[in-house]
Coordinates of C-alpha atoms in Angstrom, one line a residue:
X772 CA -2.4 -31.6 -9.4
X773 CA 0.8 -30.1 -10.1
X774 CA -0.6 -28.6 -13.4
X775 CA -3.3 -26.0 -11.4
X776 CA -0.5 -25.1 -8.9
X777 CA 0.7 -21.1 -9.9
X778 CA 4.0 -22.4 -7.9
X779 CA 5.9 -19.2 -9.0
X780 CA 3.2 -17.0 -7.8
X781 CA 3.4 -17.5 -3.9
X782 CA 5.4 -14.0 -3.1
X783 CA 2.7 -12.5 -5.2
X784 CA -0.3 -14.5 -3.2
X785 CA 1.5 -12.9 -0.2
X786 CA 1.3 -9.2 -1.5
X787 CA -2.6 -10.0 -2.3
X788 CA -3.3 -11.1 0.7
X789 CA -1.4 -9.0 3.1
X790 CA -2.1 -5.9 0.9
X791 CA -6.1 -6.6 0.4
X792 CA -6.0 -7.0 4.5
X793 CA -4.3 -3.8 5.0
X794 CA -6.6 -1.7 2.0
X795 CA -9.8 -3.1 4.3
X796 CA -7.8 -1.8 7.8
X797 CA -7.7 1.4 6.2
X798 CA -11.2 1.3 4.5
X799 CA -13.0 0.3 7.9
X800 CA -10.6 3.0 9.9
X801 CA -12.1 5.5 7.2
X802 CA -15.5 4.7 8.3
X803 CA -15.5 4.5 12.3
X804 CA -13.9 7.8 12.2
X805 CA -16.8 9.4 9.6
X806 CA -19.8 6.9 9.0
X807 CA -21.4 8.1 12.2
X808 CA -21.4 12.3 11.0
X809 CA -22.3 11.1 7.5
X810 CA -24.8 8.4 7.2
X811 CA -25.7 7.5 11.1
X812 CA -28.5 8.5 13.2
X813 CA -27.8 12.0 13.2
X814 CA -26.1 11.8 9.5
X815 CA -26.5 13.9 6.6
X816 CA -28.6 10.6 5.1
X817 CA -29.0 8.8 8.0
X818 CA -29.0 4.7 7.5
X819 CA -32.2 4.3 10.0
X820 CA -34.2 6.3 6.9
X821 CA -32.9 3.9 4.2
X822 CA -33.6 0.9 6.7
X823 CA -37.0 2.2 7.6
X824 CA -37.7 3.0 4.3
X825 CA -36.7 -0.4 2.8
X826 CA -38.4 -2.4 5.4
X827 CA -42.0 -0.4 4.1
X828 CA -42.9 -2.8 1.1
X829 CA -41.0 -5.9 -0.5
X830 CA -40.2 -4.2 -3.7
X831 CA -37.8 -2.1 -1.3
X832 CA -36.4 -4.9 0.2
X833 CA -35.8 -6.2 -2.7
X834 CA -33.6 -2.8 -4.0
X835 CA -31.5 -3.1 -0.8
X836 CA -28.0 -4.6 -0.8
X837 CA -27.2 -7.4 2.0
X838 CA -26.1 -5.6 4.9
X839 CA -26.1 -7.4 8.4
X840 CA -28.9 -4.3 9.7
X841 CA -31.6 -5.5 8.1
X842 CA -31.2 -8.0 11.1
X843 CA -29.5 -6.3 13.9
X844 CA -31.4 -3.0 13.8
X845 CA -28.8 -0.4 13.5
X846 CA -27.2 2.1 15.5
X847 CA -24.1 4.0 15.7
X848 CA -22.9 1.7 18.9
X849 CA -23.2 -1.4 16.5
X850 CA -21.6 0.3 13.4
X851 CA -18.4 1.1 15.9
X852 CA -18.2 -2.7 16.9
X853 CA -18.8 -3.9 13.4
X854 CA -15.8 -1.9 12.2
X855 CA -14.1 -2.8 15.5
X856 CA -14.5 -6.2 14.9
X857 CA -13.3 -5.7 11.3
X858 CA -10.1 -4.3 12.5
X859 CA -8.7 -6.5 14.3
X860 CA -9.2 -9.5 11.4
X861 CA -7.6 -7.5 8.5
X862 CA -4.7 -6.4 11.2
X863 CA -4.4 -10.4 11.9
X864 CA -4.5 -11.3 8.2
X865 CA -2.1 -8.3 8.0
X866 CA 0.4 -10.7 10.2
X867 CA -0.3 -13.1 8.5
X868 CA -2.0 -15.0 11.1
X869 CA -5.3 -16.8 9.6
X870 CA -3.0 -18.2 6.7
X871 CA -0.9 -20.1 9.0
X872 CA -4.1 -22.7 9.3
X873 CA -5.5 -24.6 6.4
X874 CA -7.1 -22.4 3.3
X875 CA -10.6 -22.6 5.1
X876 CA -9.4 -20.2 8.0
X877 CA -7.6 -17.9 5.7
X878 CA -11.2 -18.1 3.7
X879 CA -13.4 -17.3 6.6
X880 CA -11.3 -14.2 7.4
X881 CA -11.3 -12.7 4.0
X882 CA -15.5 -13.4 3.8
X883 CA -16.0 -11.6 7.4
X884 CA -14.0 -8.4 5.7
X885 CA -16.4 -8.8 3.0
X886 CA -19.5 -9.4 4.3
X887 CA -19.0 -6.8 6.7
X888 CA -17.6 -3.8 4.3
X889 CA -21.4 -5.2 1.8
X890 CA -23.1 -4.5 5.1
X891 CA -21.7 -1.1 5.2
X892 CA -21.5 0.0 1.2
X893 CA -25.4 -1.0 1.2
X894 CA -26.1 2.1 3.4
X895 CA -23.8 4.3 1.9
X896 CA -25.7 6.2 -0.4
X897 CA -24.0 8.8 -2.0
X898 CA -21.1 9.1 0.4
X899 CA -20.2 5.6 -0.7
X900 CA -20.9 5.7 -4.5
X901 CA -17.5 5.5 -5.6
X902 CA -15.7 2.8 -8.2
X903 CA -13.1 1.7 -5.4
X904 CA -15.8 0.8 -3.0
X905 CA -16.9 -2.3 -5.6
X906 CA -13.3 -3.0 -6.0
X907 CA -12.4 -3.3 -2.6
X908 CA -15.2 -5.7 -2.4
X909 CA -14.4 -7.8 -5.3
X910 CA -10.6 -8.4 -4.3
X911 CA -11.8 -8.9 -0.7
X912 CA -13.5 -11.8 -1.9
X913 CA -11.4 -13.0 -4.9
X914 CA -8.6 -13.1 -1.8
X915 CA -10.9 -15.7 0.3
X916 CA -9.7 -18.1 -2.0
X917 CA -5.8 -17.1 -2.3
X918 CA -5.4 -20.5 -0.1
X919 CA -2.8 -21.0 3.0
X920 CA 0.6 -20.6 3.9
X921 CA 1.2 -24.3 3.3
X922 CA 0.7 -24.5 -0.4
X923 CA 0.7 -22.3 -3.4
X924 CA -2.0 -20.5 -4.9
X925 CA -4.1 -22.3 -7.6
X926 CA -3.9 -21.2 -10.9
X927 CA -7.5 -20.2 -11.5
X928 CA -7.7 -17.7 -8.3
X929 CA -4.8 -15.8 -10.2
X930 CA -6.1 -15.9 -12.9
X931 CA -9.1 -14.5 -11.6
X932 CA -6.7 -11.5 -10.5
X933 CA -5.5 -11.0 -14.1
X934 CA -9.2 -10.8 -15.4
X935 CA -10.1 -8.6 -12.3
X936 CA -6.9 -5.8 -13.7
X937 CA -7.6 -6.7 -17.1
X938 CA -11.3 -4.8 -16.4
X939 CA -9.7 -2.6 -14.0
X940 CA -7.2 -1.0 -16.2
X941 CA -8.7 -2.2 -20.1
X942 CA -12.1 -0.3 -18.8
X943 CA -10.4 2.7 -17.4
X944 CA -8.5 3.3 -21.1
X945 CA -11.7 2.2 -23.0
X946 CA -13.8 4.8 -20.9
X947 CA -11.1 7.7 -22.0
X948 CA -10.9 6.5 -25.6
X949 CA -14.7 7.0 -25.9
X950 CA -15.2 9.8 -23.7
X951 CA -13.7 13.4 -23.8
X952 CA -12.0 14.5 -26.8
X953 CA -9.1 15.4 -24.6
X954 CA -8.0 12.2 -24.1
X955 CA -7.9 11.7 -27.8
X956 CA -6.1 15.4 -28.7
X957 CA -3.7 14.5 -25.8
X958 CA -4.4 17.6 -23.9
X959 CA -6.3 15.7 -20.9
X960 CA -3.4 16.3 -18.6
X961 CA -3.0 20.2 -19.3
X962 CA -5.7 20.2 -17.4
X963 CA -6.3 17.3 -15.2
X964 CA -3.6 17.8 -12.0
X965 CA -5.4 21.3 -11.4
X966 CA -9.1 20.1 -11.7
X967 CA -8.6 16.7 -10.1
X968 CA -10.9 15.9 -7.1
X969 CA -8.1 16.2 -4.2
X970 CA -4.6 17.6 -5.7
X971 CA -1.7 16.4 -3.9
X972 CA 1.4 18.3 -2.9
X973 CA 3.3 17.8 -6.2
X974 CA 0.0 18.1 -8.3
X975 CA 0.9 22.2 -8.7
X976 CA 4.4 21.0 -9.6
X977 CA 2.9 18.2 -12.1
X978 CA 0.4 20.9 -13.8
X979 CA 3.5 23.4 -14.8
X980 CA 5.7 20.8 -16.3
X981 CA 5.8 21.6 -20.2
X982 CA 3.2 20.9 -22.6
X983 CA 4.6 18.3 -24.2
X984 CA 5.3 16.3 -21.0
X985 CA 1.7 16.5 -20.7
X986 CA 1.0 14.7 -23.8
X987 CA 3.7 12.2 -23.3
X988 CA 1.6 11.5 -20.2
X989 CA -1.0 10.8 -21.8
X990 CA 0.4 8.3 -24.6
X991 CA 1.6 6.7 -21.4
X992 CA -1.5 5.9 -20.4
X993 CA -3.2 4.8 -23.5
X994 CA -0.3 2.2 -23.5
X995 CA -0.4 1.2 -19.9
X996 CA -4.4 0.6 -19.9
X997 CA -5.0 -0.3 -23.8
X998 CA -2.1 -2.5 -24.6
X999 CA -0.3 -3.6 -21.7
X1000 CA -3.3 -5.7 -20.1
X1001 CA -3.5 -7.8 -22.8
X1002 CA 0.2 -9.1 -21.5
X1003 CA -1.5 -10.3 -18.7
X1004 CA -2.6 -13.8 -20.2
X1005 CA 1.0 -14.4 -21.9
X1006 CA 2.2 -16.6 -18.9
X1007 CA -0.7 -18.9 -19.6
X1008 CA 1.3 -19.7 -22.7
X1009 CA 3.9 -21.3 -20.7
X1010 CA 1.9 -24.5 -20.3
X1011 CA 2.6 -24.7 -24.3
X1012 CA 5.6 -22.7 -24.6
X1013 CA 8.5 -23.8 -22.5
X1014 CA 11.0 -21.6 -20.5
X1015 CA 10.5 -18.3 -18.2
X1016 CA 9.5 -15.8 -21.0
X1017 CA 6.1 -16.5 -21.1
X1018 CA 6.0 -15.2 -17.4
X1019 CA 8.9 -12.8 -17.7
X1020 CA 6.4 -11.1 -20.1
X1021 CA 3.5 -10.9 -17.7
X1022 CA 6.0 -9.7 -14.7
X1023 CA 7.1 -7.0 -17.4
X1024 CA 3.5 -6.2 -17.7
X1025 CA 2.5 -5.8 -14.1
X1026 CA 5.5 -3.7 -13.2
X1027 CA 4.3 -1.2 -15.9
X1028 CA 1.0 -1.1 -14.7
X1029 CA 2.9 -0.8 -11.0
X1030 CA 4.9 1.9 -12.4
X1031 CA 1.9 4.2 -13.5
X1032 CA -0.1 4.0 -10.5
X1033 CA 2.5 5.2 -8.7
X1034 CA 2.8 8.6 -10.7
X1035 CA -0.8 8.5 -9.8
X1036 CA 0.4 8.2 -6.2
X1037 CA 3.0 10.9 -6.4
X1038 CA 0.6 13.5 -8.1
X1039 CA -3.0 13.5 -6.3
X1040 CA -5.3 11.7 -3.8
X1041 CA -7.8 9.0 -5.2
X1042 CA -8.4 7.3 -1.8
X1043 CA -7.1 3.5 -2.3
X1044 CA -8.0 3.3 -6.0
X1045 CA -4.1 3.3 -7.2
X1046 CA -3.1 1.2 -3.6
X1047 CA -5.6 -1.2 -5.4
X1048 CA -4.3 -1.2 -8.3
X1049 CA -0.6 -1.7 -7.4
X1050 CA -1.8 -4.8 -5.1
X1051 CA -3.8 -6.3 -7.8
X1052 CA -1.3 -6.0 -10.4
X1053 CA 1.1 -7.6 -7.7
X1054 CA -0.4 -10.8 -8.5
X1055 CA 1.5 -10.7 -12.1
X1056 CA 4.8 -10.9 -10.2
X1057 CA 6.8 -14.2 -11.1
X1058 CA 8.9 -15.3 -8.7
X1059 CA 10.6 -19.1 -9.1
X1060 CA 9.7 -21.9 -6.9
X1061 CA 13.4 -21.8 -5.6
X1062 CA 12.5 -18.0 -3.9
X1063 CA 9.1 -19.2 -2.3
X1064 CA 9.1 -19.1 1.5
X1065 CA 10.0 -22.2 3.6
X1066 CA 6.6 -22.4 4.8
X1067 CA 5.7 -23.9 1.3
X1068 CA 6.3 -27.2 2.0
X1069 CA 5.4 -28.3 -2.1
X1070 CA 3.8 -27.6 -5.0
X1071 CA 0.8 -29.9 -4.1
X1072 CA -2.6 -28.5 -3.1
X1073 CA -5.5 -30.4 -1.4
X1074 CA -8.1 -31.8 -3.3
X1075 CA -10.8 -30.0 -1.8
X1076 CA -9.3 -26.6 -2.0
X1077 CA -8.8 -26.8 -6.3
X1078 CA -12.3 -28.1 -6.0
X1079 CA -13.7 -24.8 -4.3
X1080 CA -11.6 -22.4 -6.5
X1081 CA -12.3 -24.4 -9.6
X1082 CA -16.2 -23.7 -8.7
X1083 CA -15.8 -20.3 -8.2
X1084 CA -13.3 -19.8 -11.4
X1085 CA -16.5 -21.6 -13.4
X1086 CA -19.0 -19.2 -11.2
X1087 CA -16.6 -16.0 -12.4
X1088 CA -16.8 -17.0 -16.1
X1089 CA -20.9 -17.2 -15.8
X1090 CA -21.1 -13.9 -14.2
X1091 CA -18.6 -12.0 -16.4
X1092 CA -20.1 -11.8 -19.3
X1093 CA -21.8 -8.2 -18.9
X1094 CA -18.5 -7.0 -17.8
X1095 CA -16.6 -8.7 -21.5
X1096 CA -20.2 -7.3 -23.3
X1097 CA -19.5 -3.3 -21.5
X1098 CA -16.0 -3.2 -22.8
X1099 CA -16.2 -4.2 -26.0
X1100 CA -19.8 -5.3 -27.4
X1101 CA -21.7 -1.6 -25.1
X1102 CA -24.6 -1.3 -26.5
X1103 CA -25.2 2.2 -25.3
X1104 CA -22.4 4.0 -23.1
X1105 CA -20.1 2.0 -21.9
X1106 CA -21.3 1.3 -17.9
X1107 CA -18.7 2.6 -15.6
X1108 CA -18.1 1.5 -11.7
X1109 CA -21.2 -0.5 -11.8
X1110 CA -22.3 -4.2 -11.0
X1111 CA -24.2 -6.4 -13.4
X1112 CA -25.0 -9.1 -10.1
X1113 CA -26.1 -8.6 -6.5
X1114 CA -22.8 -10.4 -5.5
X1115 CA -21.2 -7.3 -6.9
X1116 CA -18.7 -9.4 -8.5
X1117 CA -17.4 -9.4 -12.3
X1118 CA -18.1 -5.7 -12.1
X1119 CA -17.2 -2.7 -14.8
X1120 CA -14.8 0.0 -13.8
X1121 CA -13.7 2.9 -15.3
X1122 CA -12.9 6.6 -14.0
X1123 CA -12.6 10.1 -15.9
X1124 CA -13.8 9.0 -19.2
X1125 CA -14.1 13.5 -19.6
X1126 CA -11.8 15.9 -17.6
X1127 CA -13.0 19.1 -16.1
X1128 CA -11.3 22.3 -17.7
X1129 CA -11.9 25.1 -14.8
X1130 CA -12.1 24.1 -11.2
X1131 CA -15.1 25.7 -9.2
X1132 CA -14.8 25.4 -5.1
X1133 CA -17.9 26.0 -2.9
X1134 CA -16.5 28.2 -0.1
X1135 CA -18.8 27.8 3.2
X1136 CA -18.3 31.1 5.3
X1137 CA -20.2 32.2 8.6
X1138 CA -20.5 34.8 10.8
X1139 CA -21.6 35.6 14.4
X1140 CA -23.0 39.4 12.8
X1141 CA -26.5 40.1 13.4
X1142 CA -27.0 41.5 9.5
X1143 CA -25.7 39.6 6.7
X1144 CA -24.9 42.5 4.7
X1145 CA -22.7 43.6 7.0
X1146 CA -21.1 41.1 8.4
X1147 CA -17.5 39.9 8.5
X1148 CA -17.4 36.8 7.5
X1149 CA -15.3 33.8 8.0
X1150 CA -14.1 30.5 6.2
X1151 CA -14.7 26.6 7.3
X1152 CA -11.2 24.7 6.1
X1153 CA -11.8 21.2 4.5
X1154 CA -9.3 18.6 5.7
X1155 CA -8.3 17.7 1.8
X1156 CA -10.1 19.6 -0.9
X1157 CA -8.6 23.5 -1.4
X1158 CA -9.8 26.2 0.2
X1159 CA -7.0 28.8 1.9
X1160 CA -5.0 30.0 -1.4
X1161 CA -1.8 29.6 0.3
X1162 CA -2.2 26.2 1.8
X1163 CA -0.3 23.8 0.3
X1164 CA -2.6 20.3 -1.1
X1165 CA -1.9 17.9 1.5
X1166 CA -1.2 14.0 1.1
X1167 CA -4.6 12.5 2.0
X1168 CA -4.5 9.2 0.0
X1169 CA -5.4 6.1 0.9
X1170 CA -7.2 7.5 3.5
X1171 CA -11.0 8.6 1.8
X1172 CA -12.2 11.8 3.0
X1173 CA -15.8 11.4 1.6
X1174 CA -16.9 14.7 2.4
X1175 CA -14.3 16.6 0.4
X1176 CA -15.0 14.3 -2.5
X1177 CA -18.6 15.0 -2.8
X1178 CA -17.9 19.1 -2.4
X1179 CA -15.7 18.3 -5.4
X1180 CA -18.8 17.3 -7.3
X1181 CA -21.4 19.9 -6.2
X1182 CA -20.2 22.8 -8.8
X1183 CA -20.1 20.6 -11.7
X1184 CA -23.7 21.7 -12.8
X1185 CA -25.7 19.9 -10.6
X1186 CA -28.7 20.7 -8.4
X1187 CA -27.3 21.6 -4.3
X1188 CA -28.3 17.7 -3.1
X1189 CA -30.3 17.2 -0.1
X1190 CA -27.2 16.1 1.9
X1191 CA -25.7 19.4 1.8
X1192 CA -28.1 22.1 2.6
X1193 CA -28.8 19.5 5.9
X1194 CA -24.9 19.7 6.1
X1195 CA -25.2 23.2 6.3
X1196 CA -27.9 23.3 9.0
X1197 CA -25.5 21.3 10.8
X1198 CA -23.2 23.7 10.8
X1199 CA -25.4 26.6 12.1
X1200 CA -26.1 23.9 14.9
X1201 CA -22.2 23.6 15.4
X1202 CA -22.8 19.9 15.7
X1203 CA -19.8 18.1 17.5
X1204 CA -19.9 15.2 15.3
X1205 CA -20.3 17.1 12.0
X1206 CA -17.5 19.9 12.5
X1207 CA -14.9 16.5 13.5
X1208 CA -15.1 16.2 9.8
X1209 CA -13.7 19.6 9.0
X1210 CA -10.1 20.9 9.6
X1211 CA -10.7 24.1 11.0
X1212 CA -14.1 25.5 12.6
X1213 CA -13.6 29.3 12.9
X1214 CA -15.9 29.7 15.9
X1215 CA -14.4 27.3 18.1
X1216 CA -17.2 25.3 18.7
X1217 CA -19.6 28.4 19.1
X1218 CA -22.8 28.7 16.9
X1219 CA -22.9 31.1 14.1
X1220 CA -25.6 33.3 13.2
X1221 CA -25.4 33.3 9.1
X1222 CA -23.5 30.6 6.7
X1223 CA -23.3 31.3 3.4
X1224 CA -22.0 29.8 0.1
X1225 CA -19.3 31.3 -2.1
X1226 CA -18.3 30.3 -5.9
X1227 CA -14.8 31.1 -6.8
X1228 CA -12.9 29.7 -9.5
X1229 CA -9.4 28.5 -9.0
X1230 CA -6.4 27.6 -10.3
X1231 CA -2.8 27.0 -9.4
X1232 CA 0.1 29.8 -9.3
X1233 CA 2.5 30.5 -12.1
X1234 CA 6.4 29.9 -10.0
X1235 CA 6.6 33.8 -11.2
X1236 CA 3.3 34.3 -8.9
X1237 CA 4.1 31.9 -6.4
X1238 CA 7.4 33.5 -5.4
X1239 CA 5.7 37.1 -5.5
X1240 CA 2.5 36.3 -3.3
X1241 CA 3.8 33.4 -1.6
X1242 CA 0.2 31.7 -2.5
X1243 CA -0.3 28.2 -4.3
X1244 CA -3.5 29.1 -5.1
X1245 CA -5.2 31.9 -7.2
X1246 CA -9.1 32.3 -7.2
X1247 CA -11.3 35.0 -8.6
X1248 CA -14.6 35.0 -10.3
X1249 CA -16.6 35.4 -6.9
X1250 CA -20.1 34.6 -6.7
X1251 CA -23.1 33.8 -4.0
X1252 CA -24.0 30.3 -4.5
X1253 CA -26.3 30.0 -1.9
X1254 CA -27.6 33.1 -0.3
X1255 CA -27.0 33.9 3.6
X1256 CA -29.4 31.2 5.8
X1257 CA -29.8 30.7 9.3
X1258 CA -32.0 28.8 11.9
X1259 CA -35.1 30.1 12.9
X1260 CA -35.5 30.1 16.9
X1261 CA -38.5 29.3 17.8

């Protein structure tokens, strides 16, 4: 069985699986430390609701994702084991531990990681409505079946990785090409390091680089998501075509695709998305058989193990289909970050098909003043989105600061969401567990008598600006969003 053996591909099955382990550490670390303030029993959408709500009529059930609560009745306690739990398996596959046992161990592992990040996504409403969540899911459980320590990877699991960056990457170009015309004008990234969800700290640097540059950046793109992915199936040729440049071509393509993410890296904060990414497109890396580690006794795998991966290569190819009709045959808009299955697997991805021109932050002030009007009023400081003009963006990524990433979305002409005016309630509460997810609380823990929400546009300093105001920052067009509210005492 020598034939379904991807013998050059072992360093590769070891960045998979040690990288996908380490994306799920960071993932579940993400949630112990914010889950509870955003979606548990006190949360701005608490998960009993959904449960509760769910459990009312079958039709509901039905709507609901697995998650192990709809059997173990939640709480906050149980969430903090579950991601407890969680931890210490991805720090073990991390180590490599699990894949020192045969493939079924290494399985097993991988599945728990899975099973209990579904159990978690299912209750995540809109705090965990983002593309990445479906992808950390998807390579979670594509890497269940990366095999052992003992024997190479077989040829249809990585495969299954090329298909799963194929989509990744192919959709995310395909989304641009047929969304804003600033993708097609080239002028996307004039824009795009200023309005960005989370800049980084080179983002201000990336935004006044020339024109030009800009546009090269864009072409850049187009190449790395449009053409380059289609390089990925060259090594397949190799079972026809004889020699190393069938896979030369594919290791050429995966370091491009390495290459651009980590611009992505260097100039803003997408959570894991481009950590993701640059695992995923690890497993295009050709190594020879002669550089494999020792533990790789020979190219042979069990019988049993090409059995399972060859079922779930055939299960892939059923369920894809959506996915190859959304990217080229859409018969409306092309579906972005969404599932066609309730595995969630074979999914469509895709992210800033239209880039925002101005960038609008929501300012949340308080004060302890009787009357509003006035009042002197001070600022709450998000850990990652911008807020003090002369604070610097910080480096956030691959940690996901949920909060921040929804205030992002508020001004961009939708309706205040339920979610936020209970946010702010929280906040004239003082809640503990809701100002942990905020980087400075001006009141120390004290109640405040008004909050308010303020509308200012912003947008990064010229150098000539920076050097004469010493801000990074510029904002002006002030407005009331949300007029002064506070509790009423009974």
């Amino acid at each position: 069985m020598e034939g379904l053996s991807a013998i050059d591909y072992v360093i590769a099955r070891e960045v998979l699986q040690r990288g996908i382990a380490a994306l799920y550490f960071v993932a579940f670390w993400s949630t112990l430390r914010q889950f509870p303030a955003l979606l548990g029993e006190r949360g701005l959408q608490p998960a009993p609701k959904l449960l509760d709500w769910a459990a009312s009529s079958p039709s509901r059930r039905r709507r609901l994702r697995f998650t192990i609560f709809r059997y173990v009745r939640y709480t906050d306690r149980r969430l903090r084991i579950l991601c407890v739990g969680m931890l210490v398996i991805a720090a073990l596959l991390v180590a490599g531990v699990p894949q020192l046992g045969p493939p079924p161990v290494a399985m097993a592992a991988f599945l728990a990681l899975w099973a209990g990040y579904r159990s978690i996504t299912s209750l995540g409403q809109a705090f965990y409505g983002f593309g990445w969540e479906l992808l950390l899911l998807e390579v979670g459980f594509l890497a269940a079946f990366l095999g052992s320590a003992h024997e190479p990877p077989t040829v249809f699991v990585i495969v299954l990785f090329w298909w799963l960056l194929f989509r990744l990457e192919f959709g995310a170009g395909m989304i641009k090409l047929r969304g804003g015309r600033e993708w097609r004008d080239l002028t996307a990234l004039t824009y795009h390091h200023e309005t960005q969800p989370l800049p980084g700290p080179l983002s201000r640097q990336a935004h006044l680089l020339p024109r030009w540059f800009h546009k090269l950046e864009v072409l850049g793109n187009h190449f790395a998501q449009l053409i380059v992915p289609w390089l990925l199936a060259v090594p397949l040729l190799g079972y026809w075509v004889p020699g190393p440049v069938p896979a030369m071509i594919g290791t050429a393509a995966a370091a491009i695709m390495i290459a651009t993410q980590l611009w992505l890296v260097l100039t803003g904060n997408f959570a894991w998305l481009n950590w993701a990414t640059i695992v995923i497109a690890a497993s295009g890396l050709a190594v020879p058989w002669a550089s494999a580690p020792a533990t790789v006794a020979s190219p042979e795998i069990p019988l049993y193990w090409l059995i399972i991966t060859g079922i779930v290569f055939a299960g892939y190819v059923w369920l894809s289909w959506p996915a190859v009709r959304n990217l080229f045959f859409p018969s409306g808009r092309q579906v972005m970050n969404g599932s066609f299955n309730r595995l969630q697997l074979a999914n469509a991805y895709g992210a800033f098909g239209t880039v925002t021109k101005r960038r609008v932050e929501y300012v949340i002030e308080g004060t302890r003043d009787d009357d509003p009007a006035s009042a002197t009023w001070h600022e709450y400081e998000f850990s990652g989105k911008p807020g003090d003009t002369r604070r610097r963006p910080p480096q956030v990524a691959p940690r996901h600061l949920r909060l921040d990433w929804l205030m992002w979305f508020l001004p961009l002409g939708r309706p205040l969401e339920g979610w936020f005016t209970t946010f702010l309630g929280r906040l004239l509460e003082a809640d503990p567990q809701t100002l942990q997810l905020l980087r400075h609380d001006p009141f120390g823990g004290e109640r405040p008598t008004w909050i308010r929400v303020v509308a200012y546009r912003y947008r990064f300093t010229t150098r000539a600006e920076r050097r004469e105001t010493g801000a990074v920052w510029l904002r002006d067009e002030r407005r009331i969003r949300k007029a002064p509210m506070r509790i009423k005492r009974r």
